[in-house]
Each structure stands twice: as structure tokens, then as C-alpha cells.
Amino acid sequence: MQKQIKVFYIPFSRRGFTPFRDLSLTGLTGLKTAISKTKGDDYSKILCLSPTPWKIRESQRIFHKLTKNTYIPPEMMTIKQLSKKLYSLHGNKTPISGSIIPIIISRLSGKGIGFSSIISSFIDEIKQYFPCKDIESIHKELKGVFEELNVPEEGSKRAMDAIEIFRKYQEALTAQNLIDENDVMAECPAIIIREHNYSPAILILDGFYEVTPSEERILKSLIEQAETTLISIPYHSDFASITNSFDDFIKNNFSIETGSVATETALPLPSSEKGLSYVSYPGIDEEVEGIARHIKNLFISGRCRSLAKIIVAFPKLHTYHDIVQRVFKRYGIPCTFSTSKPLGKTEPYLALTALLE
């Protein structure tokens, strides 16, 4: 049977889009059609993946409104949640939480938690953007880049030291038969292909606009296994640079059909989601990353089209100043600060005082 892959480009002006309601309005292969063709009330062969837990909760809420009777619900989760589930069923190592990685690195390197958290983020970036690449190859590539750019020895040595800590970290995990979340994701495509029973009747990719190479490998394996794939991509011609990477990934790997969604059917934001919420983060780096992701999700979903209306307050602005500039720039979020960073807190001054001490 020929597989169907249909892409829906959703205007930024829509609020609260989820495929469970809107795909049925296109007259194509929507969820309502899938429900009507399903014998009984078992929808467990439908898999919906979203980039954030918030989108998952939204999809669950809307699906519940569409079904009148008692039912077996579809699977709804993020890519990381799916990889953890599959590995727990078919993997042979013990997974560890990402929150304890800085502690492991601290023990291996003899450094403090602050330094170890930076190395942990470094390892996370490498594994997400260079999945399955061995450490020796990464070492050679970095060394070649440093030589080509004439990076001072002090800077290149720090990077090489970080790679060496990375090597010790991987060896420690292997010795204890452990595996971290990034390596679980790297194992996921092989599990999906090997376990032929894991073939969703309908795969829905809801709201993705930017994925890492590690996530791309998982999505590619799932789409190849699924009978029908429905993909919603937030889109606006003025902001195509934000969504192009995911759109190109889909087009470069699969033959697709395209569809559109009527703008008049936008869902209002529930009043319960307009209030205050609290999120705890283990450190400043994770906190700023979380804030940046949330702001970008607000923009992409259309819930906040004017970034000038977003205000972020910090307990000590100079402590957050540099990392906010760095992270927000990476996410493409423009920002201004109410007060400039004190000269005494700038990098040149801190380096000078450290030298004098």
C-alpha cells in the first residue's frame, strides 16, 4: 500500500492550531476521517508528536472534545519522550537523567558544578548536532578548524580539554552499562526500524519548525514506517527563514502532498492558560534556554506576534546579561536591556582583576 505524506502550512495568524481539529476541515485525510474508519473506539494506532509538552496537552484537550464516547486514546508525546519509551522496552542499558550529568562530569574532572554544567551543555550540543559521530572524529575536525582559523593555543586547548572530558564521560557510562538521554535518541531509529510492529497507522507531526539532526533521524524513521503522515508546519512568507530548515528536511527526504487550513477556524486560547505559571530550572543556562524556547514558541504559534510586548525580568541583570545575549541571538530573538552592564562586570575587567589576583 502506498504511503501518504501530507504537509499543511499553517499561517502564523492562527492561534492554538492542532491537527486533530483543523485537518478534518481541509476535506483531505484528517483525524475525523481516521476516526470514522476505525472499528470501535481504539485510536492507539495514531501517534502524535509535538515539540513541547504544552502542545501535547493542547492536543489531548482537543481530541477529548472530538470524541463523544469512551475511547482508547492515541499516543501523544515529544520526540524525547518517545525515544525514552522505546528504549525502555527494547534497550539493554540503564538510562540516566540529564540532571545528574554535571555531577558525573564534576567527579571525573575534579572541577566545580558550574564548569561541569558548561561541559554538559557542550556534550549535549555535540550529540544533538553530530549524532553517532565518534569522539576521535570530532577531535580531528575541531583541531582542523582551529588550525584553519588560527585560533590561539589557549582557546583551542580548552576545547581539546573539553573533548577529553567528553571521552572520559563516555567511557564511564560504558563501564557502568549506562546511557544518557542523547544516546537513547541516537539508538531510537534502529529500534523503530528493527521493531516492525511499531508502525503507526497515522503519524501526526504537530507544530515542528526547527529540529536537530538527532531528531531528524528519528522523524525520518517514523515517517518511513507510518502508513499515513500528516505534518503541520507554522509558516509566514516574511519569516520563512525560521521554518525553512524543517520544511527542507521533509521535502528533501520524501514525496509530499500539500494542503492548507482555513484561517477562520482558529481556536481561542483557553482562559486557564492566560494565568501565571511556575517552572523550575537547575541553573541559569537552562533557565535562559527555557525562556528563549518559550518566547520562540509564542511567536511561531501566533499567540504573540509582537516581540516588543514581551518583558523578561531577572533578579541580577549583570549576571544574566551575557548569556541572554548569546542564547537569544541563537534563537533569533532581538532584545534590549533596560540598563547597560556595569563596567566592573565586563569580561575584560574581570579578566584583568583575575590576573592581578
Short mmCIF file of the C-alpha atoms (twelve columns), coordinates in Angstrom:
data_MODEL
# 
_entry.id   MODEL 
# 
loop_
_atom_site.group_PDB 
_atom_site.id 
_atom_site.type_symbol 
_atom_site.label_atom_id 
_atom_site.label_alt_id 
_atom_site.label_comp_id 
_atom_site.label_asym_id 
_atom_site.label_seq_id 
_atom_site.Cartn_x 
_atom_site.Cartn_y 
_atom_site.Cartn_z 
_atom_site.pdbx_PDB_model_num 
ATOM 1   C CA . MET A 1   0.000   0.000  0.000  1 
ATOM 2   C CA . GLN A 2   1.331   3.429  -0.972 1 
ATOM 3   C CA . LYS A 3   2.200   5.664  1.944  1 
ATOM 4   C CA . GLN A 4   0.686   9.140  2.144  1 
ATOM 5   C CA . ILE A 5   2.616   12.155 3.438  1 
ATOM 6   C CA . LYS A 6   0.659   15.385 3.556  1 
ATOM 7   C CA . VAL A 7   2.044   18.743 4.700  1 
ATOM 8   C CA . PHE A 8   -0.157  21.586 5.939  1 
ATOM 9   C CA . TYR A 9   1.359   25.080 6.070  1 
ATOM 10  C CA . ILE A 10  -0.325  26.871 8.961  1 
ATOM 11  C CA . PRO A 11  -0.382  30.708 8.946  1 
ATOM 12  C CA . PHE A 12  1.234   32.386 11.953 1 
ATOM 13  C CA . SER A 13  -2.021  34.274 12.476 1 
ATOM 14  C CA . ARG A 14  -3.722  31.083 13.661 1 
ATOM 15  C CA . ARG A 15  -3.795  30.539 17.394 1 
ATOM 16  C CA . GLY A 16  -3.882  27.177 19.091 1 
ATOM 17  C CA . PHE A 17  -3.588  25.109 15.914 1 
ATOM 18  C CA . THR A 18  -3.660  21.364 16.328 1 
ATOM 19  C CA . PRO A 19  -4.183  18.834 13.538 1 
ATOM 20  C CA . PHE A 20  -6.875  16.985 15.482 1 
ATOM 21  C CA . ARG A 21  -9.401  19.641 14.634 1 
ATOM 22  C CA . ASP A 22  -8.053  21.525 11.669 1 
ATOM 23  C CA . LEU A 23  -7.001  18.672 9.389  1 
ATOM 24  C CA . SER A 24  -10.592 17.424 9.305  1 
ATOM 25  C CA . LEU A 25  -11.617 20.833 7.927  1 
ATOM 26  C CA . THR A 26  -9.408  20.519 4.837  1 
ATOM 27  C CA . GLY A 27  -11.509 17.751 3.287  1 
ATOM 28  C CA . LEU A 28  -8.343  15.610 2.973  1 
ATOM 29  C CA . THR A 29  -7.040  12.906 5.278  1 
ATOM 30  C CA . GLY A 30  -7.922  14.388 8.660  1 
ATOM 31  C CA . LEU A 31  -8.289  12.852 12.026 1 
ATOM 32  C CA . LYS A 32  -12.075 12.796 11.876 1 
ATOM 33  C CA . THR A 33  -11.851 10.655 8.755  1 
ATOM 34  C CA . ALA A 34  -9.407  8.332  10.503 1 
ATOM 35  C CA . ILE A 35  -11.745 8.089  13.493 1 
ATOM 36  C CA . SER A 36  -14.730 7.267  11.274 1 
ATOM 37  C CA . LYS A 37  -12.787 4.423  9.621  1 
ATOM 38  C CA . THR A 38  -11.586 2.969  12.912 1 
ATOM 39  C CA . LYS A 39  -13.514 -0.014 14.194 1 
ATOM 40  C CA . GLY A 40  -14.694 0.654  17.710 1 
ATOM 41  C CA . ASP A 41  -13.070 3.313  19.857 1 
ATOM 42  C CA . ASP A 42  -9.437  2.185  19.754 1 
ATOM 43  C CA . TYR A 43  -7.248  5.043  18.437 1 
ATOM 44  C CA . SER A 44  -3.992  3.676  19.806 1 
ATOM 45  C CA . LYS A 45  -2.520  3.272  16.294 1 
ATOM 46  C CA . ILE A 46  -2.451  7.077  15.954 1 
ATOM 47  C CA . LEU A 47  0.797   8.724  17.094 1 
ATOM 48  C CA . CYS A 48  1.022   12.494 17.558 1 
ATOM 49  C CA . LEU A 49  4.417   14.102 18.156 1 
ATOM 50  C CA . SER A 50  4.789   17.745 19.186 1 
ATOM 51  C CA . PRO A 51  7.874   19.827 20.056 1 
ATOM 52  C CA . THR A 52  6.737   20.758 23.582 1 
ATOM 53  C CA . PRO A 53  4.688   19.272 26.450 1 
ATOM 54  C CA . TRP A 54  2.378   22.305 26.158 1 
ATOM 55  C CA . LYS A 55  1.415   21.300 22.621 1 
ATOM 56  C CA . ILE A 56  0.830   17.735 23.794 1 
ATOM 57  C CA . ARG A 57  -1.607  18.885 26.493 1 
ATOM 58  C CA . GLU A 58  -3.384  21.082 23.943 1 
ATOM 59  C CA . SER A 59  -3.789  18.154 21.536 1 
ATOM 60  C CA . GLN A 60  -5.111  15.923 24.303 1 
ATOM 61  C CA . ARG A 61  -7.685  18.544 25.274 1 
ATOM 62  C CA . ILE A 62  -8.978  18.991 21.724 1 
ATOM 63  C CA . PHE A 63  -9.031  15.269 20.925 1 
ATOM 64  C CA . HIS A 64  -11.150 14.672 24.020 1 
ATOM 65  C CA . LYS A 65  -13.676 17.246 22.767 1 
ATOM 66  C CA . LEU A 66  -13.900 15.492 19.395 1 
ATOM 67  C CA . THR A 67  -14.749 12.091 20.839 1 
ATOM 68  C CA . LYS A 68  -18.139 11.609 22.436 1 
ATOM 69  C CA . ASN A 69  -17.789 8.120  23.867 1 
ATOM 70  C CA . THR A 70  -15.298 6.187  25.953 1 
ATOM 71  C CA . TYR A 71  -12.172 5.512  23.881 1 
ATOM 72  C CA . ILE A 72  -8.610  4.242  23.875 1 
ATOM 73  C CA . PRO A 73  -6.616  7.443  23.191 1 
ATOM 74  C CA . PRO A 74  -3.853  7.928  20.631 1 
ATOM 75  C CA . GLU A 75  -0.245  8.197  21.722 1 
ATOM 76  C CA . MET A 76  0.829   11.810 22.223 1 
ATOM 77  C CA . MET A 77  4.359   12.765 23.241 1 
ATOM 78  C CA . THR A 78  7.520   14.692 22.409 1 
ATOM 79  C CA . ILE A 79  10.376  13.127 20.433 1 
ATOM 80  C CA . LYS A 80  12.449  12.676 23.578 1 
ATOM 81  C CA . GLN A 81  9.545   11.044 25.430 1 
ATOM 82  C CA . LEU A 82  9.034   8.629  22.530 1 
ATOM 83  C CA . SER A 83  12.714  7.681  22.426 1 
ATOM 84  C CA . LYS A 84  12.729  7.022  26.177 1 
ATOM 85  C CA . LYS A 85  9.631   4.841  25.886 1 
ATOM 86  C CA . LEU A 86  11.029  2.750  23.030 1 
ATOM 87  C CA . TYR A 87  14.399  2.337  24.713 1 
ATOM 88  C CA . SER A 88  12.778  1.249  27.984 1 
ATOM 89  C CA . LEU A 89  11.081  -1.550 26.019 1 
ATOM 90  C CA . HIS A 90  13.927  -2.613 23.728 1 
ATOM 91  C CA . GLY A 91  17.192  -1.172 25.084 1 
ATOM 92  C CA . ASN A 92  19.731  -3.075 27.173 1 
ATOM 93  C CA . LYS A 93  21.378  -0.280 29.181 1 
ATOM 94  C CA . THR A 94  20.211  1.767  32.161 1 
ATOM 95  C CA . PRO A 95  19.196  5.323  31.170 1 
ATOM 96  C CA . ILE A 96  20.303  8.244  33.345 1 
ATOM 97  C CA . SER A 97  18.678  11.635 33.809 1 
ATOM 98  C CA . GLY A 98  20.282  14.659 32.186 1 
ATOM 99  C CA . SER A 99  20.218  16.474 35.526 1 
ATOM 100 C CA . ILE A 100 22.945  14.251 37.015 1 
ATOM 101 C CA . ILE A 101 25.370  14.587 34.082 1 
ATOM 102 C CA . PRO A 102 27.104  17.697 35.542 1 
ATOM 103 C CA . ILE A 103 27.641  15.745 38.774 1 
ATOM 104 C CA . ILE A 104 29.268  12.867 36.885 1 
ATOM 105 C CA . ILE A 105 31.468  15.281 34.936 1 
ATOM 106 C CA . SER A 106 32.427  17.073 38.150 1 
ATOM 107 C CA . ARG A 107 33.613  13.793 39.685 1 
ATOM 108 C CA . LEU A 108 35.564  12.860 36.547 1 
ATOM 109 C CA . SER A 109 37.189  16.261 36.012 1 
ATOM 110 C CA . GLY A 110 37.645  17.410 39.602 1 
ATOM 111 C CA . LYS A 111 36.002  20.725 38.671 1 
ATOM 112 C CA . GLY A 112 33.038  22.544 40.178 1 
ATOM 113 C CA . ILE A 113 29.401  22.182 39.152 1 
ATOM 114 C CA . GLY A 114 29.438  25.472 37.207 1 
ATOM 115 C CA . PHE A 115 32.272  24.333 34.944 1 
ATOM 116 C CA . SER A 116 30.763  20.852 34.695 1 
ATOM 117 C CA . SER A 117 27.387  22.286 33.624 1 
ATOM 118 C CA . ILE A 118 29.112  24.116 30.756 1 
ATOM 119 C CA . ILE A 119 30.825  20.889 29.657 1 
ATOM 120 C CA . SER A 120 27.481  19.074 29.961 1 
ATOM 121 C CA . SER A 121 25.884  21.616 27.597 1 
ATOM 122 C CA . PHE A 122 28.860  21.225 25.241 1 
ATOM 123 C CA . ILE A 123 28.370  17.443 25.158 1 
ATOM 124 C CA . ASP A 124 24.625  17.879 24.662 1 
ATOM 125 C CA . GLU A 125 25.176  20.154 21.639 1 
ATOM 126 C CA . ILE A 126 27.652  17.735 20.050 1 
ATOM 127 C CA . LYS A 127 25.358  14.736 20.483 1 
ATOM 128 C CA . GLN A 128 22.308  16.578 19.153 1 
ATOM 129 C CA . TYR A 129 24.030  18.039 16.093 1 
ATOM 130 C CA . PHE A 130 26.530  15.242 15.378 1 
ATOM 131 C CA . PRO A 131 24.660  12.063 16.359 1 
ATOM 132 C CA . CYS A 132 26.581  8.794  16.112 1 
ATOM 133 C CA . LYS A 133 29.872  10.570 15.313 1 
ATOM 134 C CA . ASP A 134 32.734  9.124  17.369 1 
ATOM 135 C CA . ILE A 135 34.783  11.318 19.679 1 
ATOM 136 C CA . GLU A 136 38.005  10.842 17.717 1 
ATOM 137 C CA . SER A 137 36.388  12.239 14.557 1 
ATOM 138 C CA . ILE A 138 35.057  15.229 16.481 1 
ATOM 139 C CA . HIS A 139 38.525  15.816 17.957 1 
ATOM 140 C CA . LYS A 140 40.144  15.811 14.498 1 
ATOM 141 C CA . GLU A 141 37.500  18.100 12.993 1 
ATOM 142 C CA . LEU A 142 37.780  20.643 15.804 1 
ATOM 143 C CA . LYS A 143 41.555  20.597 15.629 1 
ATOM 144 C CA . GLY A 144 41.410  21.193 11.877 1 
ATOM 145 C CA . VAL A 145 39.002  24.119 12.300 1 
ATOM 146 C CA . PHE A 146 41.193  25.721 14.974 1 
ATOM 147 C CA . GLU A 147 44.276  25.421 12.761 1 
ATOM 148 C CA . GLU A 148 42.428  26.841 9.754  1 
ATOM 149 C CA . LEU A 149 41.157  29.831 11.750 1 
ATOM 150 C CA . ASN A 150 44.456  30.340 13.610 1 
ATOM 151 C CA . VAL A 151 42.719  30.116 16.985 1 
ATOM 152 C CA . PRO A 152 45.159  30.907 19.836 1 
ATOM 153 C CA . GLU A 153 46.529  27.887 21.650 1 
ATOM 154 C CA . GLU A 154 44.815  28.882 24.898 1 
ATOM 155 C CA . GLY A 155 41.372  28.750 23.280 1 
ATOM 156 C CA . SER A 156 41.976  25.538 21.357 1 
ATOM 157 C CA . LYS A 157 43.453  23.847 24.441 1 
ATOM 158 C CA . ARG A 158 40.261  24.477 26.409 1 
ATOM 159 C CA . ALA A 159 38.193  22.875 23.663 1 
ATOM 160 C CA . MET A 160 40.546  19.890 23.484 1 
ATOM 161 C CA . ASP A 161 40.356  19.532 27.268 1 
ATOM 162 C CA . ALA A 162 36.555  19.516 26.984 1 
ATOM 163 C CA . ILE A 163 36.767  16.762 24.355 1 
ATOM 164 C CA . GLU A 164 38.992  14.732 26.683 1 
ATOM 165 C CA . ILE A 165 36.442  15.093 29.495 1 
ATOM 166 C CA . PHE A 166 33.775  14.030 26.983 1 
ATOM 167 C CA . ARG A 167 35.831  10.897 26.268 1 
ATOM 168 C CA . LYS A 168 36.164  10.055 29.976 1 
ATOM 169 C CA . TYR A 169 32.428  10.627 30.449 1 
ATOM 170 C CA . GLN A 170 31.533  8.180  27.667 1 
ATOM 171 C CA . GLU A 171 33.992  5.593  28.980 1 
ATOM 172 C CA . ALA A 172 32.479  5.907  32.471 1 
ATOM 173 C CA . LEU A 173 28.965  5.327  31.120 1 
ATOM 174 C CA . THR A 174 30.102  2.312  29.099 1 
ATOM 175 C CA . ALA A 175 31.892  0.793  32.092 1 
ATOM 176 C CA . GLN A 176 28.715  1.017  34.190 1 
ATOM 177 C CA . ASN A 177 26.358  -0.063 31.362 1 
ATOM 178 C CA . LEU A 178 24.637  3.343  31.457 1 
ATOM 179 C CA . ILE A 179 23.253  5.529  28.676 1 
ATOM 180 C CA . ASP A 180 22.232  9.195  28.640 1 
ATOM 181 C CA . GLU A 181 19.164  10.751 27.003 1 
ATOM 182 C CA . ASN A 182 21.026  11.872 23.871 1 
ATOM 183 C CA . ASP A 183 22.406  8.402  23.236 1 
ATOM 184 C CA . VAL A 184 18.917  6.991  23.823 1 
ATOM 185 C CA . MET A 185 17.716  9.256  21.000 1 
ATOM 186 C CA . ALA A 186 20.615  8.082  18.819 1 
ATOM 187 C CA . GLU A 187 19.539  4.449  19.374 1 
ATOM 188 C CA . CYS A 188 15.883  5.200  18.614 1 
ATOM 189 C CA . PRO A 189 15.916  4.986  14.763 1 
ATOM 190 C CA . ALA A 190 17.409  1.481  14.839 1 
ATOM 191 C CA . ILE A 191 14.763  0.390  17.341 1 
ATOM 192 C CA . ILE A 192 11.958  1.816  15.173 1 
ATOM 193 C CA . ILE A 193 13.243  0.005  12.074 1 
ATOM 194 C CA . ARG A 194 14.019  -3.243 13.925 1 
ATOM 195 C CA . GLU A 195 10.678  -3.453 15.738 1 
ATOM 196 C CA . HIS A 196 8.385   -3.813 12.725 1 
ATOM 197 C CA . ASN A 197 5.289   -3.816 14.915 1 
ATOM 198 C CA . TYR A 198 5.912   -0.145 15.697 1 
ATOM 199 C CA . SER A 199 4.225   1.274  12.601 1 
ATOM 200 C CA . PRO A 200 1.615   3.951  13.397 1 
ATOM 201 C CA . ALA A 201 -1.442  3.901  11.146 1 
ATOM 202 C CA . ILE A 202 -1.408  7.703  11.279 1 
ATOM 203 C CA . LEU A 203 1.609   9.767  12.318 1 
ATOM 204 C CA . ILE A 204 0.948   13.437 13.102 1 
ATOM 205 C CA . LEU A 205 3.855   15.890 13.424 1 
ATOM 206 C CA . ASP A 206 2.268   18.928 15.005 1 
ATOM 207 C CA . GLY A 207 3.993   22.313 15.010 1 
ATOM 208 C CA . PHE A 208 7.650   21.458 14.389 1 
ATOM 209 C CA . TYR A 209 9.678   24.241 12.790 1 
ATOM 210 C CA . GLU A 210 13.269  23.538 13.860 1 
ATOM 211 C CA . VAL A 211 14.729  20.131 14.720 1 
ATOM 212 C CA . THR A 212 18.253  18.896 15.380 1 
ATOM 213 C CA . PRO A 213 19.963  16.221 13.231 1 
ATOM 214 C CA . SER A 214 19.389  13.742 16.066 1 
ATOM 215 C CA . GLU A 215 15.645  14.460 15.978 1 
ATOM 216 C CA . GLU A 216 15.623  14.342 12.161 1 
ATOM 217 C CA . ARG A 217 16.903  10.745 12.227 1 
ATOM 218 C CA . ILE A 218 14.028  9.700  14.491 1 
ATOM 219 C CA . LEU A 219 11.358  11.503 12.468 1 
ATOM 220 C CA . LYS A 220 12.687  10.066 9.196  1 
ATOM 221 C CA . SER A 221 12.469  6.520  10.576 1 
ATOM 222 C CA . LEU A 222 8.924   7.089  11.846 1 
ATOM 223 C CA . ILE A 223 7.671   8.593  8.576  1 
ATOM 224 C CA . GLU A 224 9.135   5.651  6.639  1 
ATOM 225 C CA . GLN A 225 7.274   3.213  8.910  1 
ATOM 226 C CA . ALA A 226 3.913   5.019  9.171  1 
ATOM 227 C CA . GLU A 227 1.051   4.302  6.765  1 
ATOM 228 C CA . THR A 228 -0.101  7.943  6.695  1 
ATOM 229 C CA . THR A 229 1.796   11.021 7.879  1 
ATOM 230 C CA . LEU A 230 0.177   14.418 8.484  1 
ATOM 231 C CA . ILE A 231 2.562   17.320 9.116  1 
ATOM 232 C CA . SER A 232 1.665   20.832 10.254 1 
ATOM 233 C CA . ILE A 233 4.349   23.500 9.740  1 
ATOM 234 C CA . PRO A 234 3.848   27.074 11.037 1 
ATOM 235 C CA . TYR A 235 4.535   29.376 8.103  1 
ATOM 236 C CA . HIS A 236 4.612   33.019 7.025  1 
ATOM 237 C CA . SER A 237 6.372   34.339 3.919  1 
ATOM 238 C CA . ASP A 238 8.032   37.135 5.918  1 
ATOM 239 C CA . PHE A 239 9.535   34.666 8.409  1 
ATOM 240 C CA . ALA A 240 10.336  31.714 6.154  1 
ATOM 241 C CA . SER A 241 13.930  31.637 7.416  1 
ATOM 242 C CA . ILE A 242 12.644  30.371 10.771 1 
ATOM 243 C CA . THR A 243 10.758  27.384 9.348  1 
ATOM 244 C CA . ASN A 244 12.775  26.593 6.211  1 
ATOM 245 C CA . SER A 245 15.109  24.057 7.819  1 
ATOM 246 C CA . PHE A 246 12.314  21.666 8.837  1 
ATOM 247 C CA . ASP A 247 10.428  22.244 5.587  1 
ATOM 248 C CA . ASP A 248 13.593  21.456 3.585  1 
ATOM 249 C CA . PHE A 249 14.203  18.318 5.657  1 
ATOM 250 C CA . ILE A 250 10.752  16.978 4.774  1 
ATOM 251 C CA . LYS A 251 10.953  17.911 1.080  1 
ATOM 252 C CA . ASN A 252 14.487  16.549 0.636  1 
ATOM 253 C CA . ASN A 253 13.593  13.142 2.060  1 
ATOM 254 C CA . PHE A 254 10.006  12.468 0.982  1 
ATOM 255 C CA . SER A 255 7.490   12.971 -1.801 1 
ATOM 256 C CA . ILE A 256 4.697   15.025 -0.278 1 
ATOM 257 C CA . GLU A 257 1.255   16.421 -0.905 1 
ATOM 258 C CA . THR A 258 0.423   19.885 0.377  1 
ATOM 259 C CA . GLY A 259 -2.717  21.262 1.974  1 
ATOM 260 C CA . SER A 260 -3.898  24.391 3.744  1 
ATOM 261 C CA . VAL A 261 -6.134  25.236 6.676  1 
ATOM 262 C CA . ALA A 262 -8.904  27.820 6.712  1 
ATOM 263 C CA . THR A 263 -7.962  30.762 8.929  1 
ATOM 264 C CA . GLU A 264 -11.468 31.370 10.238 1 
ATOM 265 C CA . THR A 265 -11.393 28.178 12.297 1 
ATOM 266 C CA . ALA A 266 -8.674  29.308 14.698 1 
ATOM 267 C CA . LEU A 267 -9.076  28.110 18.238 1 
ATOM 268 C CA . PRO A 268 -9.175  30.672 21.052 1 
ATOM 269 C CA . LEU A 269 -6.601  30.438 23.798 1 
ATOM 270 C CA . PRO A 270 -8.260  28.846 26.878 1 
ATOM 271 C CA . SER A 271 -8.710  31.251 29.765 1 
ATOM 272 C CA . SER A 272 -6.982  28.746 32.049 1 
ATOM 273 C CA . GLU A 273 -3.771  29.229 30.036 1 
ATOM 274 C CA . LYS A 274 -3.724  33.022 30.405 1 
ATOM 275 C CA . GLY A 275 -2.703  32.980 34.061 1 
ATOM 276 C CA . LEU A 276 0.619   32.685 35.819 1 
ATOM 277 C CA . SER A 277 2.739   29.551 35.693 1 
ATOM 278 C CA . TYR A 278 5.898   28.452 37.503 1 
ATOM 279 C CA . VAL A 279 8.807   26.496 36.016 1 
ATOM 280 C CA . SER A 280 11.918  25.429 37.932 1 
ATOM 281 C CA . TYR A 281 15.324  25.076 36.227 1 
ATOM 282 C CA . PRO A 282 18.543  23.541 37.615 1 
ATOM 283 C CA . GLY A 283 20.707  26.516 36.598 1 
ATOM 284 C CA . ILE A 284 20.978  29.851 34.783 1 
ATOM 285 C CA . ASP A 285 21.882  28.256 31.429 1 
ATOM 286 C CA . GLU A 286 18.809  26.029 31.429 1 
ATOM 287 C CA . GLU A 287 16.637  28.908 32.643 1 
ATOM 288 C CA . VAL A 288 17.614  31.251 29.798 1 
ATOM 289 C CA . GLU A 289 17.302  28.422 27.253 1 
ATOM 290 C CA . GLY A 290 13.800  27.695 28.567 1 
ATOM 291 C CA . ILE A 291 12.798  31.365 28.358 1 
ATOM 292 C CA . ALA A 292 14.117  31.626 24.790 1 
ATOM 293 C CA . ARG A 293 12.304  28.457 23.692 1 
ATOM 294 C CA . HIS A 294 9.048   29.690 25.231 1 
ATOM 295 C CA . ILE A 295 9.311   33.095 23.524 1 
ATOM 296 C CA . LYS A 296 10.022  31.449 20.168 1 
ATOM 297 C CA . ASN A 297 7.080   29.064 20.626 1 
ATOM 298 C CA . LEU A 298 4.803   32.018 21.421 1 
ATOM 299 C CA . PHE A 299 5.924   33.711 18.216 1 
ATOM 300 C CA . ILE A 300 5.715   30.644 15.981 1 
ATOM 301 C CA . SER A 301 2.270   29.624 17.289 1 
ATOM 302 C CA . GLY A 302 0.940   33.140 16.667 1 
ATOM 303 C CA . ARG A 303 -0.031  33.665 20.314 1 
ATOM 304 C CA . CYS A 304 2.318   36.659 20.482 1 
ATOM 305 C CA . ARG A 305 3.214   38.275 17.176 1 
ATOM 306 C CA . SER A 306 4.809   41.399 18.679 1 
ATOM 307 C CA . LEU A 307 8.040   40.542 20.498 1 
ATOM 308 C CA . ALA A 308 8.230   44.157 21.714 1 
ATOM 309 C CA . LYS A 309 5.381   43.315 24.099 1 
ATOM 310 C CA . ILE A 310 7.427   40.643 25.894 1 
ATOM 311 C CA . ILE A 311 9.288   41.762 29.022 1 
ATOM 312 C CA . VAL A 312 11.677  39.462 30.896 1 
ATOM 313 C CA . ALA A 313 12.792  40.395 34.424 1 
ATOM 314 C CA . PHE A 314 15.901  38.978 36.122 1 
ATOM 315 C CA . PRO A 315 16.998  39.167 39.777 1 
ATOM 316 C CA . LYS A 316 20.501  40.401 38.814 1 
ATOM 317 C CA . LEU A 317 20.688  41.687 35.257 1 
ATOM 318 C CA . HIS A 318 24.501  41.705 35.034 1 
ATOM 319 C CA . THR A 319 24.569  38.003 35.949 1 
ATOM 320 C CA . TYR A 320 22.284  37.126 33.041 1 
ATOM 321 C CA . HIS A 321 23.400  39.799 30.556 1 
ATOM 322 C CA . ASP A 322 25.972  37.852 28.517 1 
ATOM 323 C CA . ILE A 323 24.153  34.514 28.385 1 
ATOM 324 C CA . VAL A 324 20.873  36.223 27.412 1 
ATOM 325 C CA . GLN A 325 22.631  37.992 24.533 1 
ATOM 326 C CA . ARG A 326 24.227  34.746 23.387 1 
ATOM 327 C CA . VAL A 327 21.177  32.469 23.704 1 
ATOM 328 C CA . PHE A 328 18.610  34.958 22.375 1 
ATOM 329 C CA . LYS A 329 20.830  35.612 19.344 1 
ATOM 330 C CA . ARG A 330 21.000  31.874 18.660 1 
ATOM 331 C CA . TYR A 331 17.196  31.666 18.765 1 
ATOM 332 C CA . GLY A 332 16.834  34.744 16.542 1 
ATOM 333 C CA . ILE A 333 15.162  36.807 19.282 1 
ATOM 334 C CA . PRO A 334 16.036  40.537 19.318 1 
ATOM 335 C CA . CYS A 335 16.420  42.017 22.796 1 
ATOM 336 C CA . THR A 336 17.342  45.263 24.544 1 
ATOM 337 C CA . PHE A 337 18.342  45.783 28.168 1 
ATOM 338 C CA . SER A 338 16.866  48.408 30.483 1 
ATOM 339 C CA . THR A 339 20.324  49.157 31.915 1 
ATOM 340 C CA . SER A 340 23.761  48.509 30.492 1 
ATOM 341 C CA . LYS A 341 26.121  46.050 32.136 1 
ATOM 342 C CA . PRO A 342 28.378  47.708 34.765 1 
ATOM 343 C CA . LEU A 343 31.966  48.104 33.557 1 
ATOM 344 C CA . GLY A 344 33.143  46.218 36.615 1 
ATOM 345 C CA . LYS A 345 31.231  43.160 35.426 1 
ATOM 346 C CA . THR A 346 32.525  43.120 31.826 1 
ATOM 347 C CA . GLU A 347 34.831  40.343 30.616 1 
ATOM 348 C CA . PRO A 348 37.973  42.490 30.076 1 
ATOM 349 C CA . TYR A 349 37.738  43.959 33.590 1 
ATOM 350 C CA . LEU A 350 37.074  40.561 35.193 1 
ATOM 351 C CA . ALA A 351 40.000  39.051 33.289 1 
ATOM 352 C CA . LEU A 352 42.268  41.884 34.454 1 
ATOM 353 C CA . THR A 353 41.255  41.538 38.112 1 
ATOM 354 C CA . ALA A 354 41.710  37.768 37.911 1 
ATOM 355 C CA . LEU A 355 45.205  38.303 36.512 1 
ATOM 356 C CA . LEU A 356 46.090  40.763 39.284 1 
ATOM 357 C CA . GLU A 357 44.864  38.350 41.931 1 
# 
